Coordinates of C-alpha atoms and ligand atoms in Angstrom, one line a residue:
M1 CA 0.0 0.0 -0.1
S2 CA 1.5 3.4 -0.9
G3 CA 1.6 6.0 1.5
P4 CA -0.2 9.4 1.5
S5 CA 1.0 11.6 -1.4
P6 CA 2.8 14.6 -0.5
L7 CA 1.5 18.1 0.1
P8 CA 1.2 20.4 -2.8
K9 CA 4.8 21.8 -3.0
T10 CA 3.4 25.5 -3.4
A11 CA 1.5 27.2 -0.7
P12 CA -1.8 28.8 -1.5
D13 CA -2.6 32.6 -1.5
F14 CA -6.1 31.8 -1.2
G15 CA -6.9 34.4 -3.7
S16 CA -10.6 35.2 -3.3
F17 CA -10.5 35.3 0.7
I18 CA -11.0 38.8 1.6
G19 CA -9.3 40.5 5.0
N20 CA -7.2 38.7 7.6
A21 CA -4.0 38.7 5.4
R22 CA -2.1 37.7 8.5
A23 CA -4.0 34.7 9.4
V24 CA -3.8 33.7 5.6
D25 CA -0.1 34.1 5.6
I26 CA 0.7 31.9 8.8
L27 CA -1.2 29.2 7.0
R28 CA 0.6 29.8 3.9
R29 CA 3.9 29.5 5.7
A30 CA 2.7 26.4 7.8
I31 CA 1.9 24.7 4.6
A32 CA 4.8 25.8 2.7
R33 CA 7.2 24.4 5.7
D34 CA 4.9 21.2 5.9
R35 CA 4.1 22.1 9.5
L36 CA 0.3 22.5 9.5
P37 CA -0.8 21.9 13.2
H38 CA -3.1 19.0 13.6
G39 CA -5.4 21.1 15.9
M40 CA -6.2 24.6 15.3
I41 CA -8.6 27.1 16.5
F42 CA -9.8 29.9 14.0
A43 CA -11.0 32.6 16.5
G44 CA -12.5 36.2 15.5
P45 CA -15.9 37.9 15.1
P46 CA -18.6 36.2 13.2
G47 CA -18.9 36.6 9.3
V48 CA -15.4 37.3 8.5
G49 CA -15.0 33.9 6.9
K50 CA -13.2 31.8 9.3
C51 CA -15.1 28.7 8.2
T52 CA -14.6 29.5 4.9
L53 CA -10.9 29.7 5.1
A54 CA -10.9 26.3 6.8
L55 CA -12.6 24.9 3.8
M56 CA -10.3 26.5 1.5
L57 CA -7.4 25.0 3.5
A58 CA -9.2 21.8 3.2
R59 CA -9.7 22.2 -0.7
F60 CA -6.1 23.1 -1.1
V61 CA -4.3 20.5 0.9
N62 CA -6.3 17.8 -1.0
C63 CA -6.2 19.2 -4.6
L64 CA -4.7 16.8 -7.1
A65 CA -3.1 19.5 -9.5
P66 CA -2.5 23.0 -7.6
E67 CA -1.7 25.7 -10.0
R68 CA 0.0 28.8 -9.3
D69 CA -0.5 28.5 -5.4
E70 CA -4.2 27.8 -5.7
A71 CA -6.3 24.8 -5.8
C72 CA -7.2 24.0 -9.3
G73 CA -10.8 23.9 -8.8
R74 CA -11.2 21.2 -11.5
C75 CA -10.2 17.8 -9.8
S76 CA -12.6 15.8 -8.0
P77 CA -11.7 16.9 -4.3
C78 CA -11.6 20.4 -5.2
K79 CA -15.1 20.4 -6.8
R80 CA -16.7 18.3 -4.0
I81 CA -14.9 20.5 -1.3
G82 CA -15.6 23.6 -3.3
A83 CA -19.4 22.6 -3.0
A84 CA -19.2 22.8 0.6
I85 CA -17.7 26.3 0.3
L86 CA -20.5 27.4 -2.0
S87 CA -23.4 25.6 -0.1
R88 CA -22.9 27.8 2.7
R89 CA -24.6 30.6 0.7
L90 CA -27.0 28.6 -1.5
H91 CA -30.8 28.0 -1.1
C92 CA -32.8 25.6 -3.0
E93 CA -34.4 27.6 -6.1
R94 CA -37.6 25.9 -6.3
R95 CA -38.8 25.4 -2.7
A96 CA -38.9 27.6 0.6
D97 CA -39.7 24.7 2.9
R98 CA -37.3 22.2 1.9
P99 CA -34.6 21.2 -0.6
C100 CA -36.4 20.0 -3.7
G101 CA -33.2 18.0 -4.5
G102 CA -33.0 18.4 -8.2
C103 CA -32.4 22.2 -8.8
P104 CA -28.7 23.2 -9.6
S105 CA -28.5 24.6 -6.1
C106 CA -29.9 21.6 -4.4
K107 CA -27.2 19.4 -6.6
I108 CA -24.2 21.4 -5.4
M109 CA -25.5 21.3 -1.6
A110 CA -25.8 17.5 -2.1
M111 CA -22.1 16.7 -3.3
R112 CA -20.0 15.1 -0.6
H113 CA -16.3 14.4 0.3
P114 CA -16.2 11.7 2.4
D115 CA -13.2 12.9 4.3
L116 CA -14.3 16.4 5.0
H117 CA -16.4 16.8 8.2
L118 CA -18.1 20.0 8.8
V119 CA -19.9 19.7 12.2
E120 CA -22.5 22.3 13.2
P121 CA -25.5 22.2 15.4
K122 CA -28.3 20.0 14.0
E123 CA -31.1 22.0 12.7
G124 CA -33.3 23.4 15.3
K125 CA -30.4 22.7 17.9
S126 CA -28.0 25.3 19.3
V127 CA -25.6 22.7 20.6
I128 CA -23.0 20.3 18.8
S129 CA -24.0 17.1 20.7
I130 CA -21.5 14.4 22.3
E131 CA -23.0 12.1 19.9
Q132 CA -21.9 14.2 16.9
V133 CA -18.5 14.5 18.4
R134 CA -18.1 10.8 19.1
D135 CA -19.0 10.0 15.5
L136 CA -16.2 12.3 14.5
I137 CA -13.8 10.6 17.0
G138 CA -14.8 7.1 15.7
E139 CA -13.8 8.2 12.0
V140 CA -10.4 9.1 13.3
A141 CA -9.7 5.4 14.3
F142 CA -9.6 4.8 10.3
Q143 CA -7.3 6.0 7.6
P144 CA -9.0 8.8 5.4
I145 CA -11.3 7.2 2.5
E146 CA -9.4 9.1 -0.1
A147 CA -8.1 12.3 0.8
R148 CA -4.5 13.4 1.7
Y149 CA -5.8 14.9 4.6
R150 CA -8.9 14.5 6.4
V151 CA -10.3 17.8 7.7
M152 CA -12.8 18.0 10.5
I153 CA -14.2 21.4 11.3
L154 CA -16.4 22.3 14.1
D155 CA -18.5 25.5 13.9
P156 CA -19.2 27.0 16.3
A157 CA -17.0 25.0 18.5
D158 CA -17.8 26.6 21.5
R159 CA -21.3 25.1 21.2
M160 CA -19.5 21.8 22.1
S161 CA -20.8 20.8 25.9
I162 CA -17.7 20.4 28.4
E163 CA -18.4 16.6 28.0
A164 CA -18.5 16.6 24.3
Q165 CA -14.8 18.9 24.4
N166 CA -13.6 16.4 27.1
S167 CA -14.3 13.5 24.5
L168 CA -12.2 15.4 22.0
L169 CA -9.2 15.9 24.1
K170 CA -7.8 12.4 23.4
T171 CA -8.0 13.0 19.7
L172 CA -6.3 16.3 20.2
E173 CA -3.4 14.6 22.1
E174 CA -2.7 11.9 19.8
P175 CA -3.3 13.6 16.6
Q176 CA -3.4 11.3 13.7
S177 CA -0.9 12.5 10.9
R178 CA -3.4 13.0 8.1
T179 CA -6.1 14.7 10.0
L180 CA -6.7 18.2 10.6
L181 CA -9.3 19.4 13.3
I182 CA -10.3 23.0 13.1
L183 CA -12.3 24.5 15.7
V184 CA -14.0 27.7 14.4
T185 CA -15.5 30.0 17.0
S186 CA -15.9 33.8 18.0
N187 CA -15.6 33.0 21.6
P188 CA -12.7 31.0 22.4
H189 CA -12.7 31.9 25.7
A190 CA -16.1 29.9 26.0
L191 CA -13.5 26.6 25.0
L192 CA -11.9 24.6 27.9
D193 CA -8.2 25.7 28.5
T194 CA -7.1 22.1 28.1
T195 CA -8.8 22.3 24.4
R196 CA -7.3 25.7 23.6
S197 CA -3.6 24.4 25.1
R198 CA -3.8 21.6 22.4
C199 CA -4.6 23.9 19.4
R200 CA -2.9 26.3 17.5
L201 CA -4.9 29.6 18.0
L202 CA -5.3 31.7 14.7
H203 CA -6.6 35.4 15.4
F204 CA -9.1 36.9 12.9
G205 CA -10.3 40.5 12.9
E206 CA -12.9 42.6 11.3
I207 CA -12.6 43.0 7.6
P208 CA -12.0 46.5 6.4
A209 CA -15.1 48.2 5.1
G210 CA -13.3 49.4 1.7
L211 CA -12.4 45.6 1.0
I212 CA -16.1 44.4 1.6
E213 CA -17.4 47.3 -0.7
R214 CA -15.0 46.3 -3.4
R215 CA -16.0 42.8 -3.1
L216 CA -19.7 43.4 -3.4
V217 CA -19.4 45.4 -6.5
E218 CA -16.8 43.4 -8.2
V219 CA -17.6 40.0 -7.3
E220 CA -21.2 40.2 -6.3
G221 CA -22.4 42.8 -8.8
R222 CA -24.1 45.0 -6.2
P223 CA -24.9 48.6 -7.3
A224 CA -22.2 50.9 -5.8
A225 CA -24.4 52.9 -3.4
E226 CA -26.0 49.5 -2.1
A227 CA -22.4 48.0 -1.5
R228 CA -21.1 51.0 0.4
L229 CA -24.1 51.1 2.5
A230 CA -24.1 47.3 3.0
A231 CA -20.2 47.5 3.8
L232 CA -20.5 50.5 6.3
L233 CA -23.3 48.7 8.2
G234 CA -21.6 45.3 8.0
G235 CA -19.5 45.9 11.0
G236 CA -16.6 44.2 9.6
S237 CA -18.3 41.1 8.7
L238 CA -18.6 40.2 4.9
A239 CA -21.5 37.6 5.8
A240 CA -23.6 40.5 7.2
A241 CA -22.8 42.6 4.3
L242 CA -23.9 39.9 1.9
D243 CA -27.0 39.5 3.9
F244 CA -27.7 43.3 4.0
D245 CA -31.1 43.8 2.4
V246 CA -31.5 47.3 1.1
A247 CA -35.3 47.2 0.9
A248 CA -35.7 46.2 4.6
Y249 CA -33.0 48.6 5.6
G250 CA -35.3 51.4 4.7
G251 CA -37.4 50.6 7.9
I252 CA -34.3 51.1 10.1
L253 CA -32.7 54.7 8.7
E254 CA -35.9 56.7 9.9
P255 CA -36.2 55.1 13.3
A256 CA -32.3 55.6 13.7
F257 CA -32.6 59.2 12.7
D258 CA -35.4 59.6 15.1
F259 CA -33.5 58.2 17.9
V260 CA -30.6 60.1 17.4
S261 CA -32.7 63.4 17.4
L262 CA -34.1 62.1 20.6
L263 CA -30.9 61.5 22.1
L264 CA -29.3 64.6 21.1
G265 CA -32.2 66.9 21.9
K266 CA -33.2 65.7 25.3
G267 CA -36.2 63.8 24.0
A268 CA -38.8 61.7 26.0
F269 CA -37.8 58.9 27.4
R270 CA -41.3 57.2 26.3
A271 CA -40.5 57.7 22.6
A272 CA -36.9 56.4 22.8
S273 CA -38.2 53.5 24.9
A274 CA -40.8 52.5 22.1
T275 CA -38.1 52.8 19.6
A276 CA -35.8 50.6 21.6
A277 CA -38.5 48.0 22.2
A278 CA -38.9 47.8 18.3
V279 CA -35.5 47.4 17.3
A280 CA -34.4 45.3 20.0
K281 CA -36.4 42.2 18.9
D282 CA -34.1 41.0 16.5
K283 CA -30.2 40.9 17.0
Q284 CA -29.1 41.6 13.6
E285 CA -31.6 44.2 13.0
F286 CA -30.6 45.8 16.4
R287 CA -26.9 45.8 15.2
F288 CA -27.7 47.5 11.9
F289 CA -29.8 49.9 13.8
L290 CA -26.9 50.6 16.1
D291 CA -24.4 50.8 13.4
T292 CA -26.8 53.3 11.6
V293 CA -27.0 55.4 14.8
S294 CA -23.3 55.5 15.1
L295 CA -22.9 56.8 11.6
L296 CA -25.6 59.3 12.0
L297 CA -23.8 60.5 15.1
E298 CA -20.4 60.6 13.2
D299 CA -22.2 62.7 10.5
V300 CA -23.5 65.1 13.2
Y301 CA -20.1 65.4 14.5
Y302 CA -18.3 65.9 11.3
A303 CA -21.1 68.6 10.4
K304 CA -19.3 70.9 13.1
I305 CA -15.9 70.4 11.8
D306 CA -15.8 69.0 8.3
P307 CA -19.2 69.4 6.7
G308 CA -17.7 67.7 3.5
R309 CA -17.6 64.3 5.2
V310 CA -21.3 64.5 6.0
G311 CA -24.1 62.6 4.0
R312 CA -23.0 58.9 3.7
L313 CA -26.4 57.8 4.5
G314 CA -28.2 60.5 2.3
L315 CA -29.6 62.4 5.3
G316 CA -27.2 65.4 4.9
D317 CA -29.9 68.1 5.0
R318 CA -31.4 66.9 8.2
I319 CA -28.0 66.5 9.8
G320 CA -27.1 70.2 9.8
P321 CA -30.0 71.6 12.1
L322 CA -29.0 68.7 14.7
A323 CA -25.5 69.6 14.8
R324 CA -26.0 73.4 15.5
S325 CA -28.3 72.6 18.5
V326 CA -25.9 70.1 20.4
P327 CA -22.7 70.5 22.3
R328 CA -19.7 68.6 21.2
R329 CA -19.1 66.9 24.7
V330 CA -22.6 65.6 24.5
L331 CA -22.0 64.2 21.1
V332 CA -18.8 62.7 22.1
R333 CA -20.6 60.9 24.9
A334 CA -23.2 59.7 22.8
I335 CA -20.9 58.2 20.3
E336 CA -18.8 56.5 22.8
G337 CA -21.9 55.3 24.6
V338 CA -22.9 53.6 21.2
R339 CA -19.5 52.6 20.5
K340 CA -19.5 50.5 24.0
L341 CA -22.8 49.1 23.3
Q342 CA -21.7 47.8 20.0
G343 CA -19.1 45.8 21.8
D344 CA -21.3 44.8 24.6
L345 CA -23.5 43.2 21.8
R346 CA -21.0 40.3 21.6
S347 CA -22.0 39.2 24.9
N348 CA -25.8 38.4 25.5
V349 CA -26.8 42.0 26.9
N350 CA -30.7 42.9 27.2
R351 CA -30.6 45.0 23.9
Q352 CA -33.6 47.0 24.9
I353 CA -32.6 48.0 28.4
A354 CA -29.1 48.5 27.1
L355 CA -30.4 51.2 24.7
E356 CA -32.5 52.7 27.1
A357 CA -29.7 53.1 29.5
L358 CA -27.7 54.5 26.8
F359 CA -30.5 57.1 26.1
I360 CA -30.8 58.0 30.0
Q361 CA -26.9 58.6 30.4
V362 CA -26.6 61.0 27.2
A363 CA -30.0 62.8 27.4
R364 CA -30.3 63.4 31.0
R365 CA -27.6 65.8 31.0
Ligands
LIG401 ZN1 -8.0 20.8 -7.6
LIG402 ZN1 -33.6 22.7 -5.0

């Protein structure tokens, strides 16, 4: 029996991956030196492509004929692992309730590579169960079926119970030479110390808005104005920017402007509270709301010092009067308060109460 074929001689540049050049570079060098860690944690904010990069890595190390530092995209492993990458953004083209199985999207989603294991919470569940982890561990006892590298991705890895993480430890301690285990998480501190200490931690950061905007225009074909707005409001997440629905967004801009007017104009708490209750229901919508409030406050700030920079959200003519009536220190306090709340959103704050507290803190001056 022949041993595994060697890694591709070239290192990938993961050309279509945007942002996080440093993380990509670390992987690239590890591949070039044939020193890819068996256990890795991809940690960083949601929607910046951690899982996508893990899948791209799986595709590259298994490509049969890489060209110019890239997976060829045409060989059988490339096609099937590539289908897993595409599937993350595909939906059935014919049915909304369940996949039809016959449309082009369904055909791509049905493609499988036997050595690629992407483990996510099952539909309707919030955790990765111990059974799912045990199935994975069972696989490791065998050689990969056909791949040079079997790749196991757990996403989000912090949704494993302590029991499930413990059961994974032995696999991490005695890594199989042809298995890569990648734990994807936006909250690495929720992983056990023992899990973390057995993995190489790779940090991801937010993607600059300019890069997202360019991607939306050049690759996704979105209109320039829409791409700019989506990138600004995506908060450094390509996934959020891709999901951005400009029609639905119309429903956020006005409440955001009203809230800013109340905030800076010492408006009534009751009105602010009603807005807070309405926008707090959905986390993603709340994030867009908060990002919009933040951009509006920055516009008001610039209106005082550099009016040329005002108008990113198309409300330029309504910003001026607000700017004239509010002291700069109040503005700064409001901007700081919103930024803190944007950060707090990463943990599970009560969104309505947090927004009301911000209002009280800024408006009662
Ligand atoms: Zn290939
Ligand atoms: Zn379908």
